[in-house]
Coordinates of C-alpha atoms and ligand atoms in Angstrom, one line a residue:
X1 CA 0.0 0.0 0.0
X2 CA 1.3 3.4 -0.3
X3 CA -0.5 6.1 2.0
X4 CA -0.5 9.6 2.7
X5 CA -0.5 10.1 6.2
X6 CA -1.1 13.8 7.2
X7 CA -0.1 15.4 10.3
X8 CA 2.8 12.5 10.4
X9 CA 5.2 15.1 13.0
X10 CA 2.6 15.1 15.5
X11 CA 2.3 13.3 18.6
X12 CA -0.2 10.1 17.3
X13 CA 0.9 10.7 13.4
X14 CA 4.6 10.2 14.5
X15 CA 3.6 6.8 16.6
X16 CA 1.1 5.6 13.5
X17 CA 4.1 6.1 11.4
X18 CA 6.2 4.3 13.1
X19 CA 4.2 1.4 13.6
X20 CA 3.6 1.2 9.9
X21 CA 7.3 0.8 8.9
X22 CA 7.8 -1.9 11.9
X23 CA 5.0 -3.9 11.0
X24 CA 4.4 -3.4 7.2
X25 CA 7.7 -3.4 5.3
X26 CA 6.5 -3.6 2.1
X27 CA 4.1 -0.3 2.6
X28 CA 5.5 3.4 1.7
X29 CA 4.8 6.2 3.5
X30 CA 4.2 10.3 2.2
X31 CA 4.4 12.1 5.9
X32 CA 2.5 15.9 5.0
X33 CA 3.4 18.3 7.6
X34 CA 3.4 21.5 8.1
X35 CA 5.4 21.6 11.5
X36 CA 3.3 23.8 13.2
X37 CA 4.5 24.5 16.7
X38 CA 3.3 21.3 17.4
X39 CA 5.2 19.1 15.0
X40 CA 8.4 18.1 15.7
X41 CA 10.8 16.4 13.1
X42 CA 12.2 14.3 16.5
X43 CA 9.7 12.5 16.7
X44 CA 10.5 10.3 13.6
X45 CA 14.5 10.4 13.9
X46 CA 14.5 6.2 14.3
X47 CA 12.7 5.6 10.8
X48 CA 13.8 9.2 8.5
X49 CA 16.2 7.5 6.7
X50 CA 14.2 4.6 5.8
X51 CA 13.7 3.8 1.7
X52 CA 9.6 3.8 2.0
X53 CA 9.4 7.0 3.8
X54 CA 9.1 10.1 2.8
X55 CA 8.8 13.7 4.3
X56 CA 7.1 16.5 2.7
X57 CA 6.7 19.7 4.6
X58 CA 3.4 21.5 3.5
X59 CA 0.0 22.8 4.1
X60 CA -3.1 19.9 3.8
X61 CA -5.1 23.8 2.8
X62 CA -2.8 24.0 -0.3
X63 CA -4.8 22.5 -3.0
X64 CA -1.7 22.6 -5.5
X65 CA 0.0 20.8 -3.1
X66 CA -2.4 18.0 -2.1
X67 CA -3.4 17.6 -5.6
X68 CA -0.3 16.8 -6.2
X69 CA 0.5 14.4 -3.7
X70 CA -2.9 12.5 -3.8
X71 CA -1.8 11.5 -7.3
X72 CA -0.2 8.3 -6.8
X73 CA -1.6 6.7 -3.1
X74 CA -4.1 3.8 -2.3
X75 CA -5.1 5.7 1.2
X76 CA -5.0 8.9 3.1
X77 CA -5.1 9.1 7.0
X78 CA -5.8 12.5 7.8
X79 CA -3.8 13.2 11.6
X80 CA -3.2 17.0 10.6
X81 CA -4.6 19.7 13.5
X82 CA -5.1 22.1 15.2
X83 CA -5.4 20.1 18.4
X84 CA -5.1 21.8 21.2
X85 CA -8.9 23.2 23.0
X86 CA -6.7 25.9 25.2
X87 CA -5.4 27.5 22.4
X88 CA -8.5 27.1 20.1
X89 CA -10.6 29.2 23.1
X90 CA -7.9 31.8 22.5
X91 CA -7.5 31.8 18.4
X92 CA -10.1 29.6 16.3
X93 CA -9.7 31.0 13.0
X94 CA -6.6 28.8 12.3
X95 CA -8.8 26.0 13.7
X96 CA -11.5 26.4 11.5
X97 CA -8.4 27.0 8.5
X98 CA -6.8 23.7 9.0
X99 CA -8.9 21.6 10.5
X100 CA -12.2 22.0 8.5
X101 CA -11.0 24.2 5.4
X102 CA -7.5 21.7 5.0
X103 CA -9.8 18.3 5.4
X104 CA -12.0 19.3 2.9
X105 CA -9.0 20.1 0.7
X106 CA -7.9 16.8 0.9
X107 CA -10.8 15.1 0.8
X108 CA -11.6 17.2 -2.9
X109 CA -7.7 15.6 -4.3
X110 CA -8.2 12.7 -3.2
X111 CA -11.7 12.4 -4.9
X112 CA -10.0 13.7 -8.1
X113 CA -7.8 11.3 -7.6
X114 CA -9.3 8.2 -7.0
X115 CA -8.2 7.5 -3.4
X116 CA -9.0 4.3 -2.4
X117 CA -9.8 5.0 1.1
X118 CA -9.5 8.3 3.5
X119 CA -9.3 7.8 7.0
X120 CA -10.5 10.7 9.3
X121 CA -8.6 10.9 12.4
X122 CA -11.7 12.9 14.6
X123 CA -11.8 12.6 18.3
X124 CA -14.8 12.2 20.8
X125 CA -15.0 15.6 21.7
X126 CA -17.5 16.3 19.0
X127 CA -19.8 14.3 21.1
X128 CA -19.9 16.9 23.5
X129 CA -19.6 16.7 27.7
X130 CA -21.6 13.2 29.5
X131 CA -23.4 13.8 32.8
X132 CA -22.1 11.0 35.5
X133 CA -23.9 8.2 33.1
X134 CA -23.8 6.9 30.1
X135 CA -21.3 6.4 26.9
X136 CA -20.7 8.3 23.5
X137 CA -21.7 5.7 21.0
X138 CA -21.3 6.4 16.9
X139 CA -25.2 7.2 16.8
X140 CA -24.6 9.8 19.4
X141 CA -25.6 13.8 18.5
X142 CA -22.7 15.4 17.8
X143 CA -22.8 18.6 20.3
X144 CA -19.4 19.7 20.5
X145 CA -18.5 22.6 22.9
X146 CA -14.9 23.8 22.0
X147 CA -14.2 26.0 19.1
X148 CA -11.7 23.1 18.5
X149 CA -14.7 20.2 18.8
X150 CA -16.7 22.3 16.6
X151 CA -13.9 22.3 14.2
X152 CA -13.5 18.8 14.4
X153 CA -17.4 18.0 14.3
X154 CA -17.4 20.2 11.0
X155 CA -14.7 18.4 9.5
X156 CA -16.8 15.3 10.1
X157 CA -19.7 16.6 8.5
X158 CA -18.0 17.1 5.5
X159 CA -16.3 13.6 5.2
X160 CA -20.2 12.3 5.9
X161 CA -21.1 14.5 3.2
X162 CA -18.7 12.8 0.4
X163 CA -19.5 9.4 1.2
X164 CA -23.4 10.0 1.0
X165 CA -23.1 12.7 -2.0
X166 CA -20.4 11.3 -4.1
X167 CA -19.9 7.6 -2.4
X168 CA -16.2 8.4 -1.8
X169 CA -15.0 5.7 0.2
X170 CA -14.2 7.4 3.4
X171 CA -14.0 6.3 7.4
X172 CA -13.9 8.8 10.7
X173 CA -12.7 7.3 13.9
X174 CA -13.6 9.4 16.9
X175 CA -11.0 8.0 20.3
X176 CA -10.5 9.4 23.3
X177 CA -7.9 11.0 25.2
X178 CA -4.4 9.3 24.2
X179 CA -1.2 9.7 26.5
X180 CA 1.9 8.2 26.1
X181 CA 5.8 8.9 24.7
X182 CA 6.3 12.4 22.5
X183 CA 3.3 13.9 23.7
X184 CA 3.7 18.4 23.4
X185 CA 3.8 19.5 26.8
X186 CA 0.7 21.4 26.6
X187 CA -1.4 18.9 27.0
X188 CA -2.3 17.4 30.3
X189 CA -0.3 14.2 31.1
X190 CA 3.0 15.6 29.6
X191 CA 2.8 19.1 31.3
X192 CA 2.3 17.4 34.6
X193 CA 5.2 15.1 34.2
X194 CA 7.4 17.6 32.8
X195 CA 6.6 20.4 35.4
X196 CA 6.8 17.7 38.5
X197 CA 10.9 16.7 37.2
X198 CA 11.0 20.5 37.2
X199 CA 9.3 20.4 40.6
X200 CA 7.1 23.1 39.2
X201 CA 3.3 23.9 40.5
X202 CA 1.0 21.6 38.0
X203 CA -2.2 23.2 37.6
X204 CA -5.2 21.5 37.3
X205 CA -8.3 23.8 36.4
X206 CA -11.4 23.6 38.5
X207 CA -12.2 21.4 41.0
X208 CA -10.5 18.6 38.9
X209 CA -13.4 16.1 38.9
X210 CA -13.6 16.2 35.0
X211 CA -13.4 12.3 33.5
X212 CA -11.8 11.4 30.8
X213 CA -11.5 8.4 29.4
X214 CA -7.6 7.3 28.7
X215 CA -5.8 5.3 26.0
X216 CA -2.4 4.7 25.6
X217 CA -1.2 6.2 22.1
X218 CA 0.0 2.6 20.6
X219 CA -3.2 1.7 21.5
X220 CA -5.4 4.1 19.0
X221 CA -2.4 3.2 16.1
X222 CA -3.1 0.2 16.2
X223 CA -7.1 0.9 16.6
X224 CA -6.6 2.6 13.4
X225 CA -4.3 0.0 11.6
X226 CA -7.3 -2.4 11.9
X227 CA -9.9 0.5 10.4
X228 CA -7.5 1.4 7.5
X229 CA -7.6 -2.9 6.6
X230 CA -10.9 -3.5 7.6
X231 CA -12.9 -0.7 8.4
X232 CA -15.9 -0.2 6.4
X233 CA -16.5 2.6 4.2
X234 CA -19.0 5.5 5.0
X235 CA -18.9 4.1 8.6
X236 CA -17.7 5.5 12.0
X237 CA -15.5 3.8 14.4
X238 CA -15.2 5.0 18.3
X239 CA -12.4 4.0 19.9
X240 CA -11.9 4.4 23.9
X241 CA -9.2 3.0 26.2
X242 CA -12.6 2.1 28.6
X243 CA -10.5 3.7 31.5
X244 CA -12.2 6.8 32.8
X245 CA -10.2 9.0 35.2
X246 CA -10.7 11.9 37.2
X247 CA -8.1 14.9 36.7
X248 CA -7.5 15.3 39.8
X249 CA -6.4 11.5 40.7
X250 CA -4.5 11.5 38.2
X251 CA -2.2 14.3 39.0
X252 CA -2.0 12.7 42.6
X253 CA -0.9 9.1 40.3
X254 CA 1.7 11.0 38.4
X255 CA 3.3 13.1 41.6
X256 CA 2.7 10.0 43.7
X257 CA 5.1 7.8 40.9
X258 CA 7.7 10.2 40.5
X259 CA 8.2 10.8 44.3
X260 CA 7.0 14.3 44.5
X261 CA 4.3 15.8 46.8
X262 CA 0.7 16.6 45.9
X263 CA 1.4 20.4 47.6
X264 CA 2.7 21.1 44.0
X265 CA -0.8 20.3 42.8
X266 CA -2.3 24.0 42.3
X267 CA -6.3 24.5 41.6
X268 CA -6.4 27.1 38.6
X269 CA -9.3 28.5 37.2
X270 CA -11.8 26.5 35.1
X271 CA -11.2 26.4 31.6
X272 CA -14.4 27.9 29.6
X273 CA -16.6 25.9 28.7
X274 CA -14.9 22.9 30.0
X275 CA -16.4 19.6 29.0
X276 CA -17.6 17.4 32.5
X277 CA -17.0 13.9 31.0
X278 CA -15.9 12.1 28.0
X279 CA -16.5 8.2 28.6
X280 CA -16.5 6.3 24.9
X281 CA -18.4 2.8 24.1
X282 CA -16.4 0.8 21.8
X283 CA -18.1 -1.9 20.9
X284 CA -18.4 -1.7 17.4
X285 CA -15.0 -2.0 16.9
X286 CA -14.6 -4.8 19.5
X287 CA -16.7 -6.4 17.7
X288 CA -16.6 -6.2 14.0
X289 CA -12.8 -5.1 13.6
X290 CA -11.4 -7.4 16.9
X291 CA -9.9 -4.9 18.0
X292 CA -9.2 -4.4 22.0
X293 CA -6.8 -1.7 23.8
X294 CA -3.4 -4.3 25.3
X295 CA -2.1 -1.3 27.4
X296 CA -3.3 -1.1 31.3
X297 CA -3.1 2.5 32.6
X298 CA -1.0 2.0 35.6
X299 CA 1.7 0.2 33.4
X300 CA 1.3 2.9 30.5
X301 CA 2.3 6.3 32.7
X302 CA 5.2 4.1 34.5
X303 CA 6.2 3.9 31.2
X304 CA 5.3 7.2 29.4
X305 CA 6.9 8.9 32.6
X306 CA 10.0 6.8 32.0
X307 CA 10.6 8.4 28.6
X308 CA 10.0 11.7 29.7
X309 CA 12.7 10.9 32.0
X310 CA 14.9 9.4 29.4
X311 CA 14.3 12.2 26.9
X312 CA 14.4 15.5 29.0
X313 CA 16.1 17.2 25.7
X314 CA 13.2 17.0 23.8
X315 CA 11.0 18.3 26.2
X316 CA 13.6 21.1 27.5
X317 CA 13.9 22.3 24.1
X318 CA 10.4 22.7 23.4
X319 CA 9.7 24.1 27.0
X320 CA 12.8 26.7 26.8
X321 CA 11.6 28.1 23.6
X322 CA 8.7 29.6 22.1
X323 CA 6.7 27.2 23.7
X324 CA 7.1 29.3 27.0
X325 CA 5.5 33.0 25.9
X326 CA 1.8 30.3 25.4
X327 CA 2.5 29.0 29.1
X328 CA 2.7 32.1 30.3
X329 CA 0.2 33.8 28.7
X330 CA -2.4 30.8 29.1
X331 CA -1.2 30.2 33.4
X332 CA 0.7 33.5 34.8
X333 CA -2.7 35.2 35.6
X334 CA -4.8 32.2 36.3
Ligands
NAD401 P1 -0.5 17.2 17.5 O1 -1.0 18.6 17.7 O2 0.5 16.6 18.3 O3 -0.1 17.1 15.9 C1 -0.7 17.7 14.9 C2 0.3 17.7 13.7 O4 -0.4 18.3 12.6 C3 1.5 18.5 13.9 O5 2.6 17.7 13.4 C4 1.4 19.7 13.0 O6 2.6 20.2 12.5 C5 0.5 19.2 11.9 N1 -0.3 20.2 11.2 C6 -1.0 21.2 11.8 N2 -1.6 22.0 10.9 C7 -1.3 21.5 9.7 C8 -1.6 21.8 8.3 N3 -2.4 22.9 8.1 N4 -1.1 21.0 7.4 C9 -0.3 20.0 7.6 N5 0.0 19.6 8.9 C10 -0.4 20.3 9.9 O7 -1.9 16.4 17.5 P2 -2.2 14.8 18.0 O8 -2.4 14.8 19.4 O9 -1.1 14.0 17.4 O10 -3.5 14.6 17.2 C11 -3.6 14.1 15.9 C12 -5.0 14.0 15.4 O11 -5.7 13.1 16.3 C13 -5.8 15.3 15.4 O12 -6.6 15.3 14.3 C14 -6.6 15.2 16.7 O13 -7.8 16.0 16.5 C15 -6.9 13.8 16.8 N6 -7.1 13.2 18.2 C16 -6.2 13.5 19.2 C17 -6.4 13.0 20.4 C18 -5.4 13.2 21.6 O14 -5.7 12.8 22.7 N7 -4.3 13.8 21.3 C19 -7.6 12.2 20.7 C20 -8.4 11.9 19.7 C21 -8.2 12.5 18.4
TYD402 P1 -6.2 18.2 27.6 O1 -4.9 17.3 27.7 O2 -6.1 19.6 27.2 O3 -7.2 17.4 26.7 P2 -8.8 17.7 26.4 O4 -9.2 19.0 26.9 O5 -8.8 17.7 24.9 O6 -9.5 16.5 27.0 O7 -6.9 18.2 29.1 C1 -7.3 16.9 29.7 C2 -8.0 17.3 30.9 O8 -7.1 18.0 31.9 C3 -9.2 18.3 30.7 O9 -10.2 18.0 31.6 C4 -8.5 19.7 31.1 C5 -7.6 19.3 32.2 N1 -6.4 20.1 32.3 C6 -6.0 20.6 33.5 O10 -6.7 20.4 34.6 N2 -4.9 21.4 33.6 C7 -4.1 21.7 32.5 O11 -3.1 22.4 32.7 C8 -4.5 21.2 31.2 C9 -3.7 21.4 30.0 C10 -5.6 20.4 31.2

């Protein structure tokens, strides 16, 4: 197969990626990126040099571009976006660019082009926040509360639309949170980690009794590896590590692991909007892919906090550049 995988310098394109070289090595790879702050040519150093792999740096908006690159590929697996519902609160026109404008971009070349089948990487957030019961399932309204989940949600509106309108073969996959190695710091696993080794405050906004429901990053690749071979067209897969957590035990997990106190646990002010619970059923793909998450949550931050450990220069860099103006723009008042 070859496939064009989008978003490939991100945290779950970069882990897809590499799972694809390790276990198909017959399969090439055309890695679109536009290394937004958020991508990070690091995070595919083992497998850059490798014959089936190949790195394009570009925009999935630029139809030139995509049109281009769609030519000669059996699938596309669309990672690439704006990902992160902090910053979308504080800018969503470059949300609304890339992650809705850019997917319907790619979604028109590879229709020119006779794709064989486009994946849609979407997330359960476009499902919207649960009360204390109850499970997103595919059939679920789509009620999304972020300007990134409306982004997302529009996005999968659109793939809908070219499966039903023009029976392009396409497939979304909504998971749930992932965690796991080469994660961006932002996010909240990685910035608590990275702040407890600098034994910094970690905040956690609210009264940190929001759930969501974990899955270890290897997990979802290989959630998607079983969509991309056996998925069915015009159909939507939820995927969900079934391990709900509260914030608030987690960070007490994470401090508790690496030896530090829960005193540097500090209560910041809620995020807007702030979605209650996220809690996925994932039956359907239990069920007619055979797929099932291996990872068990305990096991999966001893490990993720080990490579944080083991690879403090990728993190330091990020956190000592740019990356630092965001943090204290988003947590110096707060
Ligand atoms: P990430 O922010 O780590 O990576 C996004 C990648 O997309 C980066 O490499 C960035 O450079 C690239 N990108 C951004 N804009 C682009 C553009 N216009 N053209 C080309 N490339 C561009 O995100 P992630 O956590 O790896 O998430 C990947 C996908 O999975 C996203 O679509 C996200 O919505 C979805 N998702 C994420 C999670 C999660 O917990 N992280 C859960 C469910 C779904
Ligand atoms: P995040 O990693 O941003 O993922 P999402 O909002 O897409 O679920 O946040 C996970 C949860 O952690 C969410 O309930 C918000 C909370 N959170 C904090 O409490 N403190 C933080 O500094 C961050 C970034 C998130």
């Amino acid at each position: 197969m070859r496939l064009l995988i989008t978003g490939g310098c991100g945290f779950i394109g970069s882990t897809f990626i590499k799972h694809i070289i390790r276990k198909y090595n017959d399969y090439s790879i055309i890695n679109l990126d536009l290394v937004t702050y958020a991508g990070n040519l690091e995070n595919l150093d083992q497998i850059k040099n490798h014959p089936k792999y190949t790195f394009v740096k570009g925009d999935i908006a630029d139809e030139n571009l995509v049109k281009e690159i769609t030519r000669n590929v059996d699938a596309v697996i669309n990672f690439a976006a704006e990902s992160h519902v902090d910053r979308s609160i504080e800018g969503p026109s470059v949300f609304i660019r890339t992650n809705v404008l850019g997917t319907q971009v790619l979604l028109e070349s590879a229709k020119e082009n006779k794709v064989q089948r486009f994946i849609q990487i979407s997330t359960d957030e476009v499902y919207g926040s649960l009360g204390p019961e109850g499970y997103f399932r595919e059939n679920s309204p789509l009620l999304p509360n972020s300007p990134y989940s409306a982004s997302k949600a529009g996005a999968d509106l659109i793939v809908r639309s070219y499966f039903e309108t023009y029976k392009f073969p396409s497939v979304i996959t909504r998971c749930s949170n992932n965690y796991g190695s080469n994660q961006f710091p932002e996010k909240f696993i990685p910035l608590l980690i990275t702040n407890a080794f600098e034994d910094k405050e970690v905040p956690v906004y609210g009264d940190g009794l929001n759930v969501r429901d974990w899955i270890h990053v290897k997990d979802h690749c290989k959630a998607i590896d079983a969509v991309l071979h056996k998925g069915k067209v015009g159909e939507t897969y939820n995927i969900g590590g079934n391990c709900e957590k509260r914030n608030i035990d987690i960070a007490k997990l994470i401090l508790k692991k690496m030896g530090k106190d829960e005193s540097l646990i500090r209560f910041v002010k809620d995020r807007p909007g702030h979605d209650r619970r996220y809690a996925i059923d994932a039956s359907r793909i239990r069920k007619e892919l055979g797929w099932s998450p291996e990872y068990n949550f305990d096991q999966g931050i001893s490990e993720t906090i080990k490579w944080y450990d083991e690879n403090r220069s990728w993190w330091l860099k990020i956190k000592s550049g740019e990356y630092m103006k965001y943090y204290e723009r988003m947590y110096g008042n707060r």
